[in-house]
PDB file of C-alpha atoms in Angstrom:
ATOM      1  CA  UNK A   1       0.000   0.000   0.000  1.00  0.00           C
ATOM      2  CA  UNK A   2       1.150   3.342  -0.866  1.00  0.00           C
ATOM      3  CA  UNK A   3       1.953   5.562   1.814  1.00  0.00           C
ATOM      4  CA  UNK A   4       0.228   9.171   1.759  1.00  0.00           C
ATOM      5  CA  UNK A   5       2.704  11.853   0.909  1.00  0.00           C
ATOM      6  CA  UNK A   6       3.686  14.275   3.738  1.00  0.00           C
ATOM      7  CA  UNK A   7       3.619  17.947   2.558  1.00  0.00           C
ATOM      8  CA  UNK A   8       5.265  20.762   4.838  1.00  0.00           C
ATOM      9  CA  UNK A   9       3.011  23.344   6.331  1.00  0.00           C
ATOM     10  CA  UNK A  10       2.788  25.885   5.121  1.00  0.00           C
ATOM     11  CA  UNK A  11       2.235  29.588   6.341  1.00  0.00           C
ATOM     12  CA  UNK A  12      -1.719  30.342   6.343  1.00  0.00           C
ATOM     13  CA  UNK A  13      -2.768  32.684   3.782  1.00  0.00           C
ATOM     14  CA  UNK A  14      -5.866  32.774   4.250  1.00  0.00           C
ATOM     15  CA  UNK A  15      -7.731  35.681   5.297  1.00  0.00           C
ATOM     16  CA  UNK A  16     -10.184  34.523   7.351  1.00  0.00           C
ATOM     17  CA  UNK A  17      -7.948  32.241   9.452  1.00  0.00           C
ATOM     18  CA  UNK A  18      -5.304  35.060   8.972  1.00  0.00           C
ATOM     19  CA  UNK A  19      -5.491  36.273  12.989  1.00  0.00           C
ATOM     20  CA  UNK A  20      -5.579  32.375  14.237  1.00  0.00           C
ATOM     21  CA  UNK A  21      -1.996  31.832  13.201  1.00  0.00           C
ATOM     22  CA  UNK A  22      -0.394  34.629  14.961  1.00  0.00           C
ATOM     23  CA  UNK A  23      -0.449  36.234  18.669  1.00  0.00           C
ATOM     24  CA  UNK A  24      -4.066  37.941  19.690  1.00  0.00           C
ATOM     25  CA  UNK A  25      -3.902  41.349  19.682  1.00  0.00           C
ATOM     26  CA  UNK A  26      -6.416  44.086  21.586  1.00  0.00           C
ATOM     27  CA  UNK A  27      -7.635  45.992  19.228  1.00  0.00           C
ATOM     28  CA  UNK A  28      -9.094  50.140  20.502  1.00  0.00           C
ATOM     29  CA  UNK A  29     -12.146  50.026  18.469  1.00  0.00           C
ATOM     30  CA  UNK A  30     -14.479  47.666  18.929  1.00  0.00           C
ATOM     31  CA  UNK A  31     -16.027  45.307  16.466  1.00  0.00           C
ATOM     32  CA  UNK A  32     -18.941  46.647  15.278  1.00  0.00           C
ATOM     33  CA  UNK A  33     -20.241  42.497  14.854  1.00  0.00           C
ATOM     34  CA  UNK A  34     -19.729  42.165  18.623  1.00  0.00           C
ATOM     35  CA  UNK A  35     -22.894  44.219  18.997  1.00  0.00           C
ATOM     36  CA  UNK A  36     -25.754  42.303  18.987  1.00  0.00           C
ATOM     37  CA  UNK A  37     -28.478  42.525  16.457  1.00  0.00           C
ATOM     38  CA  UNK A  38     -31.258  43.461  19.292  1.00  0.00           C
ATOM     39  CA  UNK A  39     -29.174  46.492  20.300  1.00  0.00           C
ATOM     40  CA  UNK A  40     -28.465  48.079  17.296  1.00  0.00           C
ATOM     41  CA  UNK A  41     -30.348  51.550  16.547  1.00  0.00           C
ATOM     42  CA  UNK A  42     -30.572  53.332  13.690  1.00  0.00           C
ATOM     43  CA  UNK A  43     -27.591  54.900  12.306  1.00  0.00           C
ATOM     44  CA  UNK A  44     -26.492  58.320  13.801  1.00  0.00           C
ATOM     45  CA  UNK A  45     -23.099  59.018  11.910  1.00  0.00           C
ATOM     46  CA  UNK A  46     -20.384  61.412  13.590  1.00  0.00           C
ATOM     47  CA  UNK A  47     -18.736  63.923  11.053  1.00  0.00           C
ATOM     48  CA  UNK A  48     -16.160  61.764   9.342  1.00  0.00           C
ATOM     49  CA  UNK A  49     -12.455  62.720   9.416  1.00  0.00           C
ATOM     50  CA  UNK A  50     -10.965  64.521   6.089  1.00  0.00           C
ATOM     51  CA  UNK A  51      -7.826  64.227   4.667  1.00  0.00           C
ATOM     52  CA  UNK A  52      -5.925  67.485   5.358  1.00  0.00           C
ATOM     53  CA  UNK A  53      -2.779  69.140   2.985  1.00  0.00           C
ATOM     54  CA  UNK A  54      -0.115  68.722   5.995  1.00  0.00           C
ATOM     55  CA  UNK A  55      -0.456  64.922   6.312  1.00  0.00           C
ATOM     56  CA  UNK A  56       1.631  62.717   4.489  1.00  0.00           C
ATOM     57  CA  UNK A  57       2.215  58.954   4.528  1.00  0.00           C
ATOM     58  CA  UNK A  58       4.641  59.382   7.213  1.00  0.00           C
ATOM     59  CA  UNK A  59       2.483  61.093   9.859  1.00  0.00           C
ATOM     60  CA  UNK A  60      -0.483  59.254  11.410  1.00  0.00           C
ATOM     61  CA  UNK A  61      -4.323  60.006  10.751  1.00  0.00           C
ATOM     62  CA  UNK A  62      -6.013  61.574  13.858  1.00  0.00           C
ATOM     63  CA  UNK A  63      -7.677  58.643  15.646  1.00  0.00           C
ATOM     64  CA  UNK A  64     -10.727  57.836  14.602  1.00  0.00           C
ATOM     65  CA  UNK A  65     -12.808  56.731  17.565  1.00  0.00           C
ATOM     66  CA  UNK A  66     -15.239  54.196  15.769  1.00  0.00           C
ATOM     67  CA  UNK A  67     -18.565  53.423  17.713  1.00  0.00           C
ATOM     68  CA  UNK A  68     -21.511  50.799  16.345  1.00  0.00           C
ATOM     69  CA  UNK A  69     -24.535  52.737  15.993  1.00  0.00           C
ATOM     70  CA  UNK A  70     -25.764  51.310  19.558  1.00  0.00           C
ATOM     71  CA  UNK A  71     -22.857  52.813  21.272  1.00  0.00           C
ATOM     72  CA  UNK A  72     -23.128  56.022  19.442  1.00  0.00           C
ATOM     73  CA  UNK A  73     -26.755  56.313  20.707  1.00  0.00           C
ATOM     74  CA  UNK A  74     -26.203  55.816  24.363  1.00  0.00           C
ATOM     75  CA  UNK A  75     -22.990  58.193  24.311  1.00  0.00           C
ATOM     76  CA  UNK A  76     -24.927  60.609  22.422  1.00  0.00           C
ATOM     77  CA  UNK A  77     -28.107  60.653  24.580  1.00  0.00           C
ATOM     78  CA  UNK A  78     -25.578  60.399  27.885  1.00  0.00           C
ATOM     79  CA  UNK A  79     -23.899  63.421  27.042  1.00  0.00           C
ATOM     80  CA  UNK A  80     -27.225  65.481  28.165  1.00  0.00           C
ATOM     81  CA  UNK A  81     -26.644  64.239  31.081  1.00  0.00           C
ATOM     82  CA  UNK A  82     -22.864  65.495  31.881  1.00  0.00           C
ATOM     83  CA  UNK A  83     -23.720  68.804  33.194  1.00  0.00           C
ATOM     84  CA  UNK A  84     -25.741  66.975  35.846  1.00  0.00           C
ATOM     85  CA  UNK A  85     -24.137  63.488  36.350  1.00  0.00           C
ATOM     86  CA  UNK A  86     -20.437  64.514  35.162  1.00  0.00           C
ATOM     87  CA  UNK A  87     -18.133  61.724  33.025  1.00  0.00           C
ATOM     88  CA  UNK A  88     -19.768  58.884  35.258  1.00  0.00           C
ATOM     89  CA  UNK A  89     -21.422  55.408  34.660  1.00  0.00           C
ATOM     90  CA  UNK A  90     -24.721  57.259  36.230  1.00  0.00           C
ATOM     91  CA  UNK A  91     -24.476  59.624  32.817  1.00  0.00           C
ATOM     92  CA  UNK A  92     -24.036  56.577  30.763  1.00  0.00           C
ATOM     93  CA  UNK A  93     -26.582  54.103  32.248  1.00  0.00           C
ATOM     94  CA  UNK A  94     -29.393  57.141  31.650  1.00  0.00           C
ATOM     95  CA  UNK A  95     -28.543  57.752  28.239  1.00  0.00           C
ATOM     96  CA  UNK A  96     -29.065  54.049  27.914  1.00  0.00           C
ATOM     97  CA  UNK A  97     -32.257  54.381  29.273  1.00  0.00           C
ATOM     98  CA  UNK A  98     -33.151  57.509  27.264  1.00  0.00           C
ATOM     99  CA  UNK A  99     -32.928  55.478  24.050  1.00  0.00           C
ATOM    100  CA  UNK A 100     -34.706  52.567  25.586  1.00  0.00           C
ATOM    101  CA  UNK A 101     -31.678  50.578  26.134  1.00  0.00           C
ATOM    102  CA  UNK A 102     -31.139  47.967  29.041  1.00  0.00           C
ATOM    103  CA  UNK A 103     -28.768  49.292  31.889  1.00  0.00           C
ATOM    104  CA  UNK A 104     -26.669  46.168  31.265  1.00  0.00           C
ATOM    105  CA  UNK A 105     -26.137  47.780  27.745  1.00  0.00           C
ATOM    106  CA  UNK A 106     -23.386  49.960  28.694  1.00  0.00           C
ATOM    107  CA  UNK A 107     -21.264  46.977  28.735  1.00  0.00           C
ATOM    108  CA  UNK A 108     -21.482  47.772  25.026  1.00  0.00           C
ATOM    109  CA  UNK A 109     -18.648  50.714  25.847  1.00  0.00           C
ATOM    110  CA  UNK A 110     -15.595  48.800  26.970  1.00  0.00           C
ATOM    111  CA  UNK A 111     -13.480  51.725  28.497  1.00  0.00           C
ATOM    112  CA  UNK A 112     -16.797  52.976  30.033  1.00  0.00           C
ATOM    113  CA  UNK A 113     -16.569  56.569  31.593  1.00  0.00           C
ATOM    114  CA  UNK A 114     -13.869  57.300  29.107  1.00  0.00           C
ATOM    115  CA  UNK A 115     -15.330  56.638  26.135  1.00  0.00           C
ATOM    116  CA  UNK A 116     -17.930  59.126  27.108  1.00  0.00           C
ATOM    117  CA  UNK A 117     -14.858  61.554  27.262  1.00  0.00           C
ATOM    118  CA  UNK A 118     -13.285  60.511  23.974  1.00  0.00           C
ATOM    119  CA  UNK A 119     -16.965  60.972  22.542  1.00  0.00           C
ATOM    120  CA  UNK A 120     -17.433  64.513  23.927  1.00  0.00           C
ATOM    121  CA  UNK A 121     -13.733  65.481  22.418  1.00  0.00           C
ATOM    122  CA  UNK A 122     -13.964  64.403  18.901  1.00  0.00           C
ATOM    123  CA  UNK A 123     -17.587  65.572  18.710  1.00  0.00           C
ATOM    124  CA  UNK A 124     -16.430  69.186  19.729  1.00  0.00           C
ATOM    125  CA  UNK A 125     -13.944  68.865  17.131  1.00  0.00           C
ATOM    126  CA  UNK A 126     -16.426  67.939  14.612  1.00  0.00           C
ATOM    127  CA  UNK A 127     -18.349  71.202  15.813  1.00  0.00           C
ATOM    128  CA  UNK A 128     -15.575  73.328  16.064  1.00  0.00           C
ATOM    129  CA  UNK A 129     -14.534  72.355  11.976  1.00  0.00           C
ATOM    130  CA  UNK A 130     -18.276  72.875  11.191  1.00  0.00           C
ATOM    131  CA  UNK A 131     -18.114  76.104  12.749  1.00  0.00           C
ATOM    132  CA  UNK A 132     -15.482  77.304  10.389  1.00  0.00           C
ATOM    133  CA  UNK A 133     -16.202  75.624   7.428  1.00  0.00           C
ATOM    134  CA  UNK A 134     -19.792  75.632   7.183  1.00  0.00           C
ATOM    135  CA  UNK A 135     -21.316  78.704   9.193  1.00  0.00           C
ATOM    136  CA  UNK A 136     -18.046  80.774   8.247  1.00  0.00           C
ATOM    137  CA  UNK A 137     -16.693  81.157  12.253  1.00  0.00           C
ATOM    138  CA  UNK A 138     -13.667  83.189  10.758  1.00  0.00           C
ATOM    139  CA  UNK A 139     -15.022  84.758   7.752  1.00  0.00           C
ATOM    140  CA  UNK A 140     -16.067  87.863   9.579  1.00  0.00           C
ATOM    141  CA  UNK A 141     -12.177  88.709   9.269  1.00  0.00           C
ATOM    142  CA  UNK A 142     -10.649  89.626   6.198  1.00  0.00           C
ATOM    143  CA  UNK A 143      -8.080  86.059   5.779  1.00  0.00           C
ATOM    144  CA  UNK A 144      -5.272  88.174   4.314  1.00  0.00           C
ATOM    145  CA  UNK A 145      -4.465  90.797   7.027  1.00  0.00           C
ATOM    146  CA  UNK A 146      -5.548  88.647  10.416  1.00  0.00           C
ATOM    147  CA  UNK A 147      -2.359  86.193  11.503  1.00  0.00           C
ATOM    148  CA  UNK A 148      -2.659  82.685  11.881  1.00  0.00           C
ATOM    149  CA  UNK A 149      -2.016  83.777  15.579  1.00  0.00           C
ATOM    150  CA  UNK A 150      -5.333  85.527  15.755  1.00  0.00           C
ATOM    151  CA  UNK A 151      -7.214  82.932  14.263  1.00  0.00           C
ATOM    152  CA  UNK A 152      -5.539  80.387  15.976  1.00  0.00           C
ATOM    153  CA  UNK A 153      -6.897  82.343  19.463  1.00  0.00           C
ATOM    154  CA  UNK A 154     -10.046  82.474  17.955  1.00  0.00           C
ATOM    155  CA  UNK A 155     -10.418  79.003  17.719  1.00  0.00           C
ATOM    156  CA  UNK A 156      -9.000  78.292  20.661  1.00  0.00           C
ATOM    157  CA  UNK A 157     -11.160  80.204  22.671  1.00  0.00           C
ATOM    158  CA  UNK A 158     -14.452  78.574  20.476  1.00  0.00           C
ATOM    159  CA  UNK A 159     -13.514  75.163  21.404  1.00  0.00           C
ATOM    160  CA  UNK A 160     -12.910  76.065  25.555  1.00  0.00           C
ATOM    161  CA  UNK A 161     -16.363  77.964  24.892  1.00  0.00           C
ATOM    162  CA  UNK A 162     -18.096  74.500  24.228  1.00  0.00           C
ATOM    163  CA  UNK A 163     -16.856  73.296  27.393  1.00  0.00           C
ATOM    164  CA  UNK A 164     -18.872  76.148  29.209  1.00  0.00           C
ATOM    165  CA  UNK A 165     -21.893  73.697  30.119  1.00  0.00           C
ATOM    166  CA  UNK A 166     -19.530  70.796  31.358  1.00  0.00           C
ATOM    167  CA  UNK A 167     -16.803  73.214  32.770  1.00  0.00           C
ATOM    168  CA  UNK A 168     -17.522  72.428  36.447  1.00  0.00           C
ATOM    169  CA  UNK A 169     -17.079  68.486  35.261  1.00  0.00           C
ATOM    170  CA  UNK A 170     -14.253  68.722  32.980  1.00  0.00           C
ATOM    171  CA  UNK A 171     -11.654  68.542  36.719  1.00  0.00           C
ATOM    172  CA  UNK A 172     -12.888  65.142  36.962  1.00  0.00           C
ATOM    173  CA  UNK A 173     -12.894  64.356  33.435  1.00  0.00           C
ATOM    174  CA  UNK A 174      -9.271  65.512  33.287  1.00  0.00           C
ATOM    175  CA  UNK A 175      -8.077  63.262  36.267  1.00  0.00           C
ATOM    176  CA  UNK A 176      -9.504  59.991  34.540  1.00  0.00           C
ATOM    177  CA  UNK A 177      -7.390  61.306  31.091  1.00  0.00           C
ATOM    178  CA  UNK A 178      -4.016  61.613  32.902  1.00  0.00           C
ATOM    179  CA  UNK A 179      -4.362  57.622  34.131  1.00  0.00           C
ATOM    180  CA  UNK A 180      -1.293  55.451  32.665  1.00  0.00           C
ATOM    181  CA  UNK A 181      -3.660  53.394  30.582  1.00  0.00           C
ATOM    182  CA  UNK A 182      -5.577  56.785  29.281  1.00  0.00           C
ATOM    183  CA  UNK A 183      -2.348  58.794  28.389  1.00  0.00           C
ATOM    184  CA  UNK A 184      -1.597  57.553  24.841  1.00  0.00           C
ATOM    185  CA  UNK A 185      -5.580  58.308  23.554  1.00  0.00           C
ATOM    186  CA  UNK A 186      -6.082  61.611  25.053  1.00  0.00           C
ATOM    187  CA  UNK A 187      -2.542  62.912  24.260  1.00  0.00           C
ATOM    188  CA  UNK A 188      -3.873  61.889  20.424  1.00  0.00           C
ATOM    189  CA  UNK A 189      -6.685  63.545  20.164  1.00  0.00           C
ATOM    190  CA  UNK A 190      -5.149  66.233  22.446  1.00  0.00           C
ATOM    191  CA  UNK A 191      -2.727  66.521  19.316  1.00  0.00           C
ATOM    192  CA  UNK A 192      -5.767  65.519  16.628  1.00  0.00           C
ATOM    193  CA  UNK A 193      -7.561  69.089  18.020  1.00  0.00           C
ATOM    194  CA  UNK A 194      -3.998  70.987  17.719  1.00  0.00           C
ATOM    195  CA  UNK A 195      -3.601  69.997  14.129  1.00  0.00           C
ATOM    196  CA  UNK A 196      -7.566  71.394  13.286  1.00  0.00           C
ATOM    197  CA  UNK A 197      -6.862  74.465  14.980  1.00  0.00           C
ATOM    198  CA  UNK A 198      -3.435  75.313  13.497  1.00  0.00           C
ATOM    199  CA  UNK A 199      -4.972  73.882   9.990  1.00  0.00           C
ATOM    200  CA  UNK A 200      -8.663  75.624  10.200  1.00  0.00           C
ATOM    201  CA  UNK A 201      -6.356  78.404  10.994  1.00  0.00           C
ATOM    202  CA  UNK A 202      -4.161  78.376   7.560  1.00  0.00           C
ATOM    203  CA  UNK A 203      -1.141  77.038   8.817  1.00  0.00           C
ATOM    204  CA  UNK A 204       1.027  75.623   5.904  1.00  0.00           C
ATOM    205  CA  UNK A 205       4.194  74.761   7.993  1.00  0.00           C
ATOM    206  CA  UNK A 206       6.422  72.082   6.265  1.00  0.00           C
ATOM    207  CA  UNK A 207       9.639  72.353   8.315  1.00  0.00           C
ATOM    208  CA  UNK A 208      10.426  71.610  11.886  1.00  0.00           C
ATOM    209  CA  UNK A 209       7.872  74.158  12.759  1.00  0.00           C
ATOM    210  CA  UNK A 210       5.239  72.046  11.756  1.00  0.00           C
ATOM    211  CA  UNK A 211       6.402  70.344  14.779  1.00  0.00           C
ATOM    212  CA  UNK A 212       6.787  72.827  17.435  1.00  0.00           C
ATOM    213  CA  UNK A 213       4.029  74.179  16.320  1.00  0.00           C
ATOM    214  CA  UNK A 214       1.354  71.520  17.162  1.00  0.00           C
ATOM    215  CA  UNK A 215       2.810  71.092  20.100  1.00  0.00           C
ATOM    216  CA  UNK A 216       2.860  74.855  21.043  1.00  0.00           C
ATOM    217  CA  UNK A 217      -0.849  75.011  20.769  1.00  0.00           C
ATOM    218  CA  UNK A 218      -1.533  71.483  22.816  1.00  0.00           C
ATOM    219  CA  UNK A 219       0.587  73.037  25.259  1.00  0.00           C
ATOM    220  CA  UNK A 220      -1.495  76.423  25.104  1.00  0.00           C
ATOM    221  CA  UNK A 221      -5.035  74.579  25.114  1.00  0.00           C
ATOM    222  CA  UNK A 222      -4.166  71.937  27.873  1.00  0.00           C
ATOM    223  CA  UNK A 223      -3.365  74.915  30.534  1.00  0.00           C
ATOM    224  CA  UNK A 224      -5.783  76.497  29.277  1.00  0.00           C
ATOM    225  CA  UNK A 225      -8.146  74.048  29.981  1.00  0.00           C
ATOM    226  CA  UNK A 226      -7.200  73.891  33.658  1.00  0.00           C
ATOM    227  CA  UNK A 227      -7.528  77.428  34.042  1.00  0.00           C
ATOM    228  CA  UNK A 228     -10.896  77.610  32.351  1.00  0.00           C
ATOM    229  CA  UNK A 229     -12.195  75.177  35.093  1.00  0.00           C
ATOM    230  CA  UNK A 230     -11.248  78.012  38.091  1.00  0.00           C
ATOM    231  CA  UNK A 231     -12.688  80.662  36.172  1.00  0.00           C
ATOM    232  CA  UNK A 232     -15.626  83.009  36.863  1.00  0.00           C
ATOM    233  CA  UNK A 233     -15.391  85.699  34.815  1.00  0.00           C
ATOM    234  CA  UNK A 234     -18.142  86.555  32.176  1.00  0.00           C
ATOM    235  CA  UNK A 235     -17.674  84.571  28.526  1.00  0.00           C
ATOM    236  CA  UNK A 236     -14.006  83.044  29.779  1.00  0.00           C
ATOM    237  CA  UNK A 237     -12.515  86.558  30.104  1.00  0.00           C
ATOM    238  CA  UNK A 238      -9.939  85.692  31.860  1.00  0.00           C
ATOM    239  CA  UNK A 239      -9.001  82.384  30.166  1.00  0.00           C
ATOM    240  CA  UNK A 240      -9.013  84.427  27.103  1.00  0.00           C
ATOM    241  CA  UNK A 241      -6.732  87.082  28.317  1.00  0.00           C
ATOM    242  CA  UNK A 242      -4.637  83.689  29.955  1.00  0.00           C
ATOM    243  CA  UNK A 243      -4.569  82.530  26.515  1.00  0.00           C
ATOM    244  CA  UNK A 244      -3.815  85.603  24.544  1.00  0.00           C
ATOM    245  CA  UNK A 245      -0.884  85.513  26.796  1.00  0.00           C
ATOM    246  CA  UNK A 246       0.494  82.121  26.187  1.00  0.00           C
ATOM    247  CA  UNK A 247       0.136  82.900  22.366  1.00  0.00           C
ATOM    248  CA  UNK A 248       2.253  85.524  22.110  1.00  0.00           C
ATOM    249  CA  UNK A 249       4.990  83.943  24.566  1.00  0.00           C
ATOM    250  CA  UNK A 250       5.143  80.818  21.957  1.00  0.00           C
ATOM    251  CA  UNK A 251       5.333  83.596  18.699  1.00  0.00           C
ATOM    252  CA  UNK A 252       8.290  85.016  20.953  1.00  0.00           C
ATOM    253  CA  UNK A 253       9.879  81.905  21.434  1.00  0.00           C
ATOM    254  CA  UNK A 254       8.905  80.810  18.444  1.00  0.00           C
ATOM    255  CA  UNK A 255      11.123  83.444  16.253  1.00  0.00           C
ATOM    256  CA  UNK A 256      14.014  83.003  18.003  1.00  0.00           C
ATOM    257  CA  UNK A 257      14.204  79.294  17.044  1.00  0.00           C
ATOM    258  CA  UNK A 258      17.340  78.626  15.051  1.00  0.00           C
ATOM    259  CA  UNK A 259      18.513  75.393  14.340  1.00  0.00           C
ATOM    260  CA  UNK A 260      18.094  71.935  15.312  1.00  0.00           C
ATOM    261  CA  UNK A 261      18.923  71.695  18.396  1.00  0.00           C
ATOM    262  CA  UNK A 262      17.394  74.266  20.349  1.00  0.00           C
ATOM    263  CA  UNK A 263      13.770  73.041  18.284  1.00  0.00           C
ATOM    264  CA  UNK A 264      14.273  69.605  19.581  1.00  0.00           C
ATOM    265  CA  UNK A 265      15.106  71.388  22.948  1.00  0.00           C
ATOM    266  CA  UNK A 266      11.609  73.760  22.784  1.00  0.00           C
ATOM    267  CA  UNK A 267      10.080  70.673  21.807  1.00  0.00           C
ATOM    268  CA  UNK A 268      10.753  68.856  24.790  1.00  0.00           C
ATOM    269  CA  UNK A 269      10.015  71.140  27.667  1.00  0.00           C
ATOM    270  CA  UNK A 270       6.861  71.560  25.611  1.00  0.00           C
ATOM    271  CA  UNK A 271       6.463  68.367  26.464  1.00  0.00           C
ATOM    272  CA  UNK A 272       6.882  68.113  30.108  1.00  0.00           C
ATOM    273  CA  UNK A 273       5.200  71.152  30.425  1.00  0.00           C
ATOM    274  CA  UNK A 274       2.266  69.466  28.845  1.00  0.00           C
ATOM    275  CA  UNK A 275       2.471  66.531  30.978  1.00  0.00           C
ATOM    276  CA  UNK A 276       2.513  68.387  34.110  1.00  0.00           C
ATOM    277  CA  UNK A 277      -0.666  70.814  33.144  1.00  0.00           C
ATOM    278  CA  UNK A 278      -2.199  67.277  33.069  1.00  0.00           C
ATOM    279  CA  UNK A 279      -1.132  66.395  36.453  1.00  0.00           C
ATOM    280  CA  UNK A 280       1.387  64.259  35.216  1.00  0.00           C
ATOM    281  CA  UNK A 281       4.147  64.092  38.185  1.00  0.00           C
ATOM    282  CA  UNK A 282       7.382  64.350  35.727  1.00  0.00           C
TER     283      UNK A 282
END
């Protein structure tokens, strides 16, 4: 009898059974088929991402923060709810119930209280770039004498204006951003809102300062943020004068930059001084 021929295996290349024959990884977004059918609400899309000039193959896209329709419902319905409730599982559970979900259906949300933080940040930076590029938040200016400066306050000062509702919250909210596990999403959209701002604002920076720049303005809007939360003054006046400050300290700095060196050096007590507006102990 003949014997059956032995063939070596070989590597799978097949898509399906692609992730079987390597190591699991964790994916951030979850699977929208992990949803089940009896949850799933009508579709209630978020203001999808464009590509922008300044990014090239090299740079990564701004992250996208995917939800199924379900979860987009419940985050959507709990953000009413913040001003009251705060960032909390009590905001999330009655936006669940709001859109007759079960309370066990925030289970859907696996990072829980701060997904409803990542939701709240990328939808005010869907609002802000509506603001500007449909109801024309910096066409009352004449483009060709106001700085990027300006408009960069400007929108600056529109996006802390959103958090006026949630501004007694947004302590809290902070504190659960600047947790180890936390760091690496909020710093990205932290550096996501920079790039809309400094873009929305006509930057066209293609050298190192494309860079420091970015950074500059995280570093701005971050402290900014903390001092927002302590102030009392009508409309933000004093976070705007606080920021209007900090603005024209960086354009000091800023021109004075020569070389390497001293960019990589601006860039990295940036940095730190980031981290530390966060509560970051470095």
């Amino acid at each position: 009898m003949a014997r059956p021929l032995l063939r070596p295996l070989r590597s799978c290349r097949n898509s399906s059974l692609h992730s079987f024959c390597r190591s699991p990884r964790i994916s951030l977004i979850p699977a929208k088929s992990a949803v089940p059918n009896q949850l799933r609400q009508p579709s209630r899309d978020l203001p999808s991402h464009q590509h922008r000039l300044y990014h090239s193959q090299h740079h990564p896209e701004p992250p996208p923060h995917e939800y199924t329709n379900s979860q987009t419902t419940i985050l959507t319905a709990a953000l009413r709810h913040v001003p009251t409730h705060g960032f909390t599982r009590d905001a999330l559970t009655l936006g669940a119930r709001d859109t007759g979900f079960l309370d066990v259906s925030i289970q859907l949300l696996p990072r829980g209280e701060f997904d409803l933080i990542l939701f709240w940040l990328a939808s005010r930076r869907g609002l802000l770039r509506a603001a500007v590029e449909q109801n024309g938040l910096l066409k009352s200016t004449d483009s060709n004498l106001v700085s990027v400066e300006e408009k960069t306050r400007k929108l600056i000062m529109e996006r802390l204006r959103m958090n006026t509702e949630i501004k007694h919250q947004w302590q809290d909210a902070l504190a659960l951003m600047s947790l180890p596990s936390h760091i690496p999403l909020s710093l990205s959209e932290l550096h996501a809102l920079s790039s809309d701002i400094l873009h929305l604002a006509g930057d066209t920076s293609v050298d190192a300062s494309w860079y420091t720049k970015r950074l500059s303005v995280s570093a701005i809007y971050a402290s900014s943020e903390v001092v927002m939360t302590r102030d009392s003054s009508p409309d933000l006046a004093a976070t705007e004068a606080f920021v209007t400050r900090r603005i024209e300290d960086s354009k000091a700095i800023g021109d004075k930059l020569t070389g390497a060196k001293q960019c990589l050096g601006f860039m990295g007590s940036t940095a730190v001084g980031l981290g530390r507006s966060w509560g970051l102990k470095i």
